[in-house]
Coordinates of N, CA and C in Angstrom, one line a residue:
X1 N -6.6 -34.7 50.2 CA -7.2 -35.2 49.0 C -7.9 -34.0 48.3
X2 N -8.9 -33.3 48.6 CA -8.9 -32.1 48.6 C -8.2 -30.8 48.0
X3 N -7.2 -30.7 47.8 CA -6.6 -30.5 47.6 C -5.4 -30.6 46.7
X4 N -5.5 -31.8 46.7 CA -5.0 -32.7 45.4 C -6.0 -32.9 44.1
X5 N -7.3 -33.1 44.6 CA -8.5 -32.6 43.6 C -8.1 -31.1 42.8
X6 N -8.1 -30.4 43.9 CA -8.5 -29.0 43.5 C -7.1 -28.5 42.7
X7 N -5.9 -29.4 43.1 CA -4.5 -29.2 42.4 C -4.5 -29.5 40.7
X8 N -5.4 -30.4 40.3 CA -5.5 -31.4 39.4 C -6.2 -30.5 38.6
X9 N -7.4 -30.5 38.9 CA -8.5 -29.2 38.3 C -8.0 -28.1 37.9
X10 N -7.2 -28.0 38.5 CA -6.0 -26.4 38.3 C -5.2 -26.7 37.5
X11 N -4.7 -27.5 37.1 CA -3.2 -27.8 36.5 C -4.1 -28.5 35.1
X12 N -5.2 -29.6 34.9 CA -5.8 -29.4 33.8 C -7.0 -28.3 32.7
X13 N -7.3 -27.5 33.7 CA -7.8 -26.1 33.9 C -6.9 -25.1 32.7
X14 N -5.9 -25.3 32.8 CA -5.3 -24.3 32.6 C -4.8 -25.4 31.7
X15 N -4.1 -26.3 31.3 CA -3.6 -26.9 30.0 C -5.0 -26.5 28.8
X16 N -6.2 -27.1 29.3 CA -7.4 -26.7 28.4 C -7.6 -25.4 28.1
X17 N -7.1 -24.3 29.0 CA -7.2 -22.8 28.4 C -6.5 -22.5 27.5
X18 N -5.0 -23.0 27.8 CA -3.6 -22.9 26.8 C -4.2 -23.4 25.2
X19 N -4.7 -24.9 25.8 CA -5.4 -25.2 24.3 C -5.8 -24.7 23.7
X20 N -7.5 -24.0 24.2 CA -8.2 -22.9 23.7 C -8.0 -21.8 23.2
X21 N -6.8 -21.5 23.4 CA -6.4 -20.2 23.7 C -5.1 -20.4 22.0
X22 N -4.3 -21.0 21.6 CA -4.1 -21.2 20.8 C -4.3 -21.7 19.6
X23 N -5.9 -22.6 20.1 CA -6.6 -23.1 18.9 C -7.3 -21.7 18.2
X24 N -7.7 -21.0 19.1 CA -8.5 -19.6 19.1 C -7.0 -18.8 18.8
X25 N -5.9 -19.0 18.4 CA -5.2 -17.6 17.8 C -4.4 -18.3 16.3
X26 N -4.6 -19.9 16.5 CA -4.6 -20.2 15.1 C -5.5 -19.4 13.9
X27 N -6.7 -19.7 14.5 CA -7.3 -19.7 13.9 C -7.5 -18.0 13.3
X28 N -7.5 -17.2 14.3 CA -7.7 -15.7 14.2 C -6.3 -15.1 13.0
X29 N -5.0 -16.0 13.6 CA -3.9 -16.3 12.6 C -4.5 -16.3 10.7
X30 N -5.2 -17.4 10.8 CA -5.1 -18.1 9.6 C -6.3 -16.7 9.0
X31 N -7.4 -16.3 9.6 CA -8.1 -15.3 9.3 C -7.4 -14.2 8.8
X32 N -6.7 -13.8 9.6 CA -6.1 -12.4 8.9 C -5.0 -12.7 8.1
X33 N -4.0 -13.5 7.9 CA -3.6 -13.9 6.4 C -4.8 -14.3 5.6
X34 N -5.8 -15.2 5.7 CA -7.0 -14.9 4.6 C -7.6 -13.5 4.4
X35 N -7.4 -12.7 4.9 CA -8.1 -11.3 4.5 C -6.9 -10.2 3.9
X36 N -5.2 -11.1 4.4 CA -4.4 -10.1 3.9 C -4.2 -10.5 2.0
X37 N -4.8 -11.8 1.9 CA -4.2 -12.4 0.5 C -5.2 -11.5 0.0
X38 N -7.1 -11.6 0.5 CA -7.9 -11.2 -0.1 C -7.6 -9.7 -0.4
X39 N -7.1 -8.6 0.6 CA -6.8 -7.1 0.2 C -5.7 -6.8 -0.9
X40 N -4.7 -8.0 -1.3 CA -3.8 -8.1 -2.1 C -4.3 -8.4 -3.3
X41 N -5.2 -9.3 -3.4 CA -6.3 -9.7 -4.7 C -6.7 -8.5 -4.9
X42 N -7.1 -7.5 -4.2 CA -8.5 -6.7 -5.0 C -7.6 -5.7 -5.5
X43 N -6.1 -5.6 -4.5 CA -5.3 -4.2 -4.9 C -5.1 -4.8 -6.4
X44 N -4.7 -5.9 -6.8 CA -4.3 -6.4 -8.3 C -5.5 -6.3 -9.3
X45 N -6.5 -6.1 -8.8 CA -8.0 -6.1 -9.3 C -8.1 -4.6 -9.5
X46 N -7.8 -3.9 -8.6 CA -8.0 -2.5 -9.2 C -6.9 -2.2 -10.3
X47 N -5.8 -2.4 -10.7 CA -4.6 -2.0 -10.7 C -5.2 -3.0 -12.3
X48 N -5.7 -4.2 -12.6 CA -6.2 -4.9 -13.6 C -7.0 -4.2 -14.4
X49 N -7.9 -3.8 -13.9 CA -9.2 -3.0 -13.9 C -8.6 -1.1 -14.5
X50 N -7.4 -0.7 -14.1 CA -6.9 0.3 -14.2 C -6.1 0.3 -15.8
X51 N -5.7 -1.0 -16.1 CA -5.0 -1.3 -17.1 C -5.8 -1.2 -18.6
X52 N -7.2 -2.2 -18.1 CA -8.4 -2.9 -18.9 C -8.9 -0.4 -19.2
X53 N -9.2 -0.5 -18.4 CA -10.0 0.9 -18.8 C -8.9 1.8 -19.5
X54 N -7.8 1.7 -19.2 CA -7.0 2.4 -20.5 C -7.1 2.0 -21.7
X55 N -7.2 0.4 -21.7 CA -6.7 0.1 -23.0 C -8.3 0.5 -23.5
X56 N -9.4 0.2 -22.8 CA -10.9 0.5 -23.6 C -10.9 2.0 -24.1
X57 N -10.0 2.9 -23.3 CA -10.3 4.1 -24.0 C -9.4 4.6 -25.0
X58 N -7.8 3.7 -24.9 CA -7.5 3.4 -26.4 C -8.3 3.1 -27.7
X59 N -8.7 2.1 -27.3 CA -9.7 1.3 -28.5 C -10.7 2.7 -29.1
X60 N -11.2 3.5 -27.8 CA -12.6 3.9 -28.2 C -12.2 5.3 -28.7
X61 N -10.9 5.6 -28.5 CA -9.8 6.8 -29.1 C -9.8 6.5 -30.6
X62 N -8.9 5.2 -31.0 CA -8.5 5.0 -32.6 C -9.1 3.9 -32.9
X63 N -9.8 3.0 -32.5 CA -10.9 2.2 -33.7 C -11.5 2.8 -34.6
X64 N -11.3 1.7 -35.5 CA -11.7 2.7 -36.9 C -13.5 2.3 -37.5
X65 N -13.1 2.8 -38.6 CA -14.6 2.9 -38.4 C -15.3 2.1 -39.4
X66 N -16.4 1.6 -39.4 CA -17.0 0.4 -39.9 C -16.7 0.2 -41.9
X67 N -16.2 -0.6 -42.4 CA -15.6 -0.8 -43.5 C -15.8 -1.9 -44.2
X68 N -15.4 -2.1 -45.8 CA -15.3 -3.6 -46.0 C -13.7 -4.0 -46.1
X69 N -14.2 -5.3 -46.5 CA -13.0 -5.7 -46.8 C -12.2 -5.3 -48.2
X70 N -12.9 -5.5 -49.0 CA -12.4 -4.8 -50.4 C -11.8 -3.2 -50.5
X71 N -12.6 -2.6 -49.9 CA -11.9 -1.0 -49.5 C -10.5 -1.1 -48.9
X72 N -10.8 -1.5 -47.2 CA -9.5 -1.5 -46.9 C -8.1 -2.0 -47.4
X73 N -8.8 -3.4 -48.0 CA -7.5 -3.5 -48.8 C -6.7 -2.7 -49.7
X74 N -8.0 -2.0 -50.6 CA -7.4 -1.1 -51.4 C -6.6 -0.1 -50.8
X75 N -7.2 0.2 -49.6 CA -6.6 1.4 -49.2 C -4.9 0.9 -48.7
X76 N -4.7 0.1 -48.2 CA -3.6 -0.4 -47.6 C -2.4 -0.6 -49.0
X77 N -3.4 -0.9 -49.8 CA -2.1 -1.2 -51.0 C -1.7 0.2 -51.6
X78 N -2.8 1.2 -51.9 CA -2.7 2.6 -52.0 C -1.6 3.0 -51.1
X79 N -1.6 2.5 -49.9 CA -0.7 3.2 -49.0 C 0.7 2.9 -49.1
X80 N 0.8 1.5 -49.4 CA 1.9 0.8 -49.2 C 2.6 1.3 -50.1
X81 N 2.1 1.7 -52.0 CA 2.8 1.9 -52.7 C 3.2 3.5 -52.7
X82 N 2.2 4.2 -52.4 CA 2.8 6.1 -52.3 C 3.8 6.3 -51.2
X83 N 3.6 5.2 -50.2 CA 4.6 5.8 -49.3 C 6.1 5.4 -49.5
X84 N 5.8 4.0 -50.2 CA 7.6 4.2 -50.4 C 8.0 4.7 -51.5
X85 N 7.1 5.4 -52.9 CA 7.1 6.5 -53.9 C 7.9 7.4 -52.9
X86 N 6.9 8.1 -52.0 CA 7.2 9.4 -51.2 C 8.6 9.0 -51.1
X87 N 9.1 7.8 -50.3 CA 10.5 8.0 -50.1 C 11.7 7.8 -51.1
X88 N 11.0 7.4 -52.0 CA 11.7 7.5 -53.7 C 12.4 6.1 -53.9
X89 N 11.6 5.2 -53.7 CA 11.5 3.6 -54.6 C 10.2 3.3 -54.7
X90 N 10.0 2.3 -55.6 CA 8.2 1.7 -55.8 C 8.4 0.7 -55.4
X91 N 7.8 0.0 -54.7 CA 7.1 -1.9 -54.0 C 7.0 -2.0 -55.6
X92 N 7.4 -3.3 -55.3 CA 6.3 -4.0 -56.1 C 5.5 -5.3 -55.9
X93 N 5.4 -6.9 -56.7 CA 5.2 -7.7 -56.8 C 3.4 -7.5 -55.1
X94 N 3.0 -7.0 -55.5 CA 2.3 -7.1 -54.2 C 0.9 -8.9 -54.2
X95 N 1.3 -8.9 -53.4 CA 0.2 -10.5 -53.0 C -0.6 -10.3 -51.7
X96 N -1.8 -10.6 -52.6 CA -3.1 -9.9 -51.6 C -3.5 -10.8 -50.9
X97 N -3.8 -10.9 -49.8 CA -4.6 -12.4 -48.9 C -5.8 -12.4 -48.9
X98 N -6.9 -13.5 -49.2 CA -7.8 -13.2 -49.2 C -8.4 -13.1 -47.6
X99 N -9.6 -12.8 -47.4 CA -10.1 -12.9 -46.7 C -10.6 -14.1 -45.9
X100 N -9.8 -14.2 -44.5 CA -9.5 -15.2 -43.4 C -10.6 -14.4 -42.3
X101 N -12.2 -14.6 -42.5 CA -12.8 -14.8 -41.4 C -12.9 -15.7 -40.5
X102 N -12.6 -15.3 -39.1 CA -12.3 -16.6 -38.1 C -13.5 -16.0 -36.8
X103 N -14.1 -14.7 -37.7 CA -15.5 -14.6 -36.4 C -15.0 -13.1 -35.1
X104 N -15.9 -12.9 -34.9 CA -15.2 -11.7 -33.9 C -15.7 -10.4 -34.7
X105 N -15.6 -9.4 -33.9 CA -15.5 -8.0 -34.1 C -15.2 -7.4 -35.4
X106 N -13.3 -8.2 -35.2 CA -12.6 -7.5 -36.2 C -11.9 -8.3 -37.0
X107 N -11.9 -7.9 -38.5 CA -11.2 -8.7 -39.8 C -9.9 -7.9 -40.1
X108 N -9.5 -8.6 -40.8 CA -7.8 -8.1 -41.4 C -7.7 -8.3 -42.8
X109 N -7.4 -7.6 -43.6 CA -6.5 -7.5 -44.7 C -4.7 -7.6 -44.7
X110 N -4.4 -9.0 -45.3 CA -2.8 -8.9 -45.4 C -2.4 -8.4 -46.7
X111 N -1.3 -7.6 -47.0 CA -0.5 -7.5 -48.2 C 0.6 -7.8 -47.7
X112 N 1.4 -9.2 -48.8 CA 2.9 -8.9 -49.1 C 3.5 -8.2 -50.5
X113 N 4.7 -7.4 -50.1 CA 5.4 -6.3 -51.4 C 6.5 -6.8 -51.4
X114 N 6.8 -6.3 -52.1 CA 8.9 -6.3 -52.0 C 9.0 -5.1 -52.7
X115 N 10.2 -4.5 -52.2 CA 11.3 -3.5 -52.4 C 12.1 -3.3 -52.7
X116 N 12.8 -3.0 -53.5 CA 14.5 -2.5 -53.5 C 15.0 -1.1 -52.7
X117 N 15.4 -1.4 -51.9 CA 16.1 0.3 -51.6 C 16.5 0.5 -50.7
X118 N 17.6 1.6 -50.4 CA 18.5 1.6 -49.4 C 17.7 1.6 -48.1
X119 N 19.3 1.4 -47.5 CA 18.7 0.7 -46.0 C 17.7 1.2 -44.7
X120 N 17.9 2.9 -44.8 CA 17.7 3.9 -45.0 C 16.3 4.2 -44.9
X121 N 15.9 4.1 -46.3 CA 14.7 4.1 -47.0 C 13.8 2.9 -47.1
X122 N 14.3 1.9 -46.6 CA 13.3 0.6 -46.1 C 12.5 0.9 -44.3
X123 N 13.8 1.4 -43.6 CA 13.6 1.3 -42.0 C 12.3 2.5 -42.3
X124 N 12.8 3.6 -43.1 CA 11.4 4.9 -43.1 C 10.3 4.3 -43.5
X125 N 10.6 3.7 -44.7 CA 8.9 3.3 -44.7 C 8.6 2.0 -43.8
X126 N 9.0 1.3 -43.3 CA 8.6 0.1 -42.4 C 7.9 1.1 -40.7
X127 N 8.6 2.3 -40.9 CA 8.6 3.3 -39.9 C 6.8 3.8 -39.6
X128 N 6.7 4.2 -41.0 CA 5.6 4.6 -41.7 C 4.0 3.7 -41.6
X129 N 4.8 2.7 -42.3 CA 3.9 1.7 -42.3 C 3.1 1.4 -40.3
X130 N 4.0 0.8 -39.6 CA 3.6 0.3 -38.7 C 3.2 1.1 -37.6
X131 N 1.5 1.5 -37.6 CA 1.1 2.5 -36.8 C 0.1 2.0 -36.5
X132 N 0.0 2.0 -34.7 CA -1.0 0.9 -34.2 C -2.0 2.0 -33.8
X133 N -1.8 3.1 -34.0 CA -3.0 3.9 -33.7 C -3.8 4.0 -35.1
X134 N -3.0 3.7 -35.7 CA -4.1 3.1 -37.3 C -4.6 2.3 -37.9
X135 N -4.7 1.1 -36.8 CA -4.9 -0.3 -36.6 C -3.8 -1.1 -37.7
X136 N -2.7 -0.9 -37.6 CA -2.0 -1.5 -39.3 C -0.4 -2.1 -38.6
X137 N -0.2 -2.9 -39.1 CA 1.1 -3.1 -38.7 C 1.7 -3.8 -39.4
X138 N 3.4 -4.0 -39.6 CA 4.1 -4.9 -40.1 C 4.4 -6.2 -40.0
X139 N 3.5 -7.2 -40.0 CA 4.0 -8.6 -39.3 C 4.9 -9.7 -39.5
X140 N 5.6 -9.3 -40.8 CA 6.6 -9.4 -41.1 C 7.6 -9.2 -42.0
X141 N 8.7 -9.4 -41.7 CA 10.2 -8.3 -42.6 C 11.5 -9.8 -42.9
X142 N 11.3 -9.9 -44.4 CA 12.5 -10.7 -44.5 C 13.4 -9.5 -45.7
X143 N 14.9 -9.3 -45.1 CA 15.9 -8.6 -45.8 C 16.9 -9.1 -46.5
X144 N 17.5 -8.6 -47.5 CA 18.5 -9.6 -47.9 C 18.8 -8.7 -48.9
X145 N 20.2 -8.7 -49.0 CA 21.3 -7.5 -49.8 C 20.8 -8.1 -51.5
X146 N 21.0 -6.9 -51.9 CA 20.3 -7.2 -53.5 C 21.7 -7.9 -54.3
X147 N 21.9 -8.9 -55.4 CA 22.5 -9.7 -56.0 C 22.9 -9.0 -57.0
X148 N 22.9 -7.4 -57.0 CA 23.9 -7.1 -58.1 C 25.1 -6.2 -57.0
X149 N 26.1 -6.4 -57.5 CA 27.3 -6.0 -56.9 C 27.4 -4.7 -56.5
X150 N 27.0 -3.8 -57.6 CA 27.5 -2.6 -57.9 C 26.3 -1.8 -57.1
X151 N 25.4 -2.4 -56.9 CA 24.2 -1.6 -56.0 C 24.5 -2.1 -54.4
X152 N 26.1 -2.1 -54.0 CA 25.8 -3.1 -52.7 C 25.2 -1.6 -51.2
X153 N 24.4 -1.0 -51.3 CA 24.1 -0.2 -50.9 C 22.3 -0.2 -50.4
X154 N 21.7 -1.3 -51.5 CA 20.8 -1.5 -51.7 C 20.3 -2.8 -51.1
X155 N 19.1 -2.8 -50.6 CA 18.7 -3.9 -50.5 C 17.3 -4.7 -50.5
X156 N 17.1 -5.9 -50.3 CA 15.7 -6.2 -51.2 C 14.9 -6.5 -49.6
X157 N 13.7 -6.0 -49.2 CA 12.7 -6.2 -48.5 C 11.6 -6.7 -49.0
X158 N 11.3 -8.0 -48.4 CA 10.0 -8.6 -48.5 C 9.2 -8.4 -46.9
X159 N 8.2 -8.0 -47.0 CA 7.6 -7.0 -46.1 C 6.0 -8.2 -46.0
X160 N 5.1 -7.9 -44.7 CA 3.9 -8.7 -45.0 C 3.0 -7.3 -44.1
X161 N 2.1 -6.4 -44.5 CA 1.2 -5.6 -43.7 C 0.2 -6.3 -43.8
X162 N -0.2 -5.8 -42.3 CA -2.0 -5.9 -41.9 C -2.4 -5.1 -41.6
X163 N -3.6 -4.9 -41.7 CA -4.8 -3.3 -41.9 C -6.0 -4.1 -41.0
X164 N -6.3 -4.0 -39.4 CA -7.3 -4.5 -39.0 C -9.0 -3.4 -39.1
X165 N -9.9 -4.0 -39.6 CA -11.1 -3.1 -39.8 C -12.2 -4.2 -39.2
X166 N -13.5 -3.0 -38.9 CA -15.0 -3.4 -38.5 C -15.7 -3.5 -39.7
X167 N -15.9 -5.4 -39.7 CA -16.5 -5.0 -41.7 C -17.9 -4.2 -41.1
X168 N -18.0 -3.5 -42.1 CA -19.6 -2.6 -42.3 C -20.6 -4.2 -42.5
X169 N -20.2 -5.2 -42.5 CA -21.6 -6.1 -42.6 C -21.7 -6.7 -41.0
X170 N -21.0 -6.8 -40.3 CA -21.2 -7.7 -39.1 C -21.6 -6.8 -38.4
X171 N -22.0 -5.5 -38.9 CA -22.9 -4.4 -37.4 C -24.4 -4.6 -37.6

């Protein structure tokens, strides 16, 4: 009997270790996949963090510098029209946007122009125009071949720039 006791004790002895013993490597399991997700998080966090500090020292490279709105517009339409002078056609019809404050840092000036001129001489100045280290860009380009025959070489761009600036009053 004795023995049978002591058989029993032994044989549930040891089921209760097995238990313990896998509840305890579940769990040590489930721990270090929680600490391998967590070292994969922070690798993306540095790597985030690595991205964010470029772009801030972009920003703090070409952000421009405190302005109104009336200036820069001027300036943008000044620009719009010499540069495609420079390439030997003039814009014209230009349509100014007014001023769409929606709050924030930074405001924008829109101009739309149109063009006549080869195809050539559209892509240069759209070239020209859209320079993000100058805060400015083209946001959009409708083309379409000009309606006289004999110029089929030519063609007409309706163009939309933005000029983003720090108004000099929100500092």
């Amino acid at each position: 009997m004795f023995l049978m006791i002591a058989g029993m004790v032994l044989v549930f002895g040891h089921v209760w270790g097995i238990k313990k013993y896998l509840e305890t490597y579940r769990e040590k399991e489930g721990q270090a996949m929680s600490l391998a997700v967590r070292a994969e998080s922070y690798r993306n966090s540095v790597t985030t963090a690595d991205v964010i500090a470029e772009e801030v020292a972009w920003m703090d490279q070409y952000e421009p510098e405190p302005s109104t709105f009336g200036a820069e517009q001027s300036k943008l339409l000044e620009f719009l029209t010499s540069s495609g002078k420079k390439l030997g056609f003039t814009p014209e019809k230009p349509q100014l946007s007014p001023l769409d404050n929606k709050g924030g840092k930074y405001q924008r000036t829109k101009i739309q122009m149109t063009a006549t001129a080869t195809e050539e001489q559209i892509y240069q100045w759209l070239v020209e125009i859209h320079q993000p280290s100058e805060f400015r860009a083209v946001t959009q380009i409708l083309m379409r071949p000009s309606p006289k025959a004999e110029e089929d070489e030519t063609i007409i761009c309706t163009l939309t720039a933005e000029q983003w600036l720090i108004a000099s009053e929100s500092l």
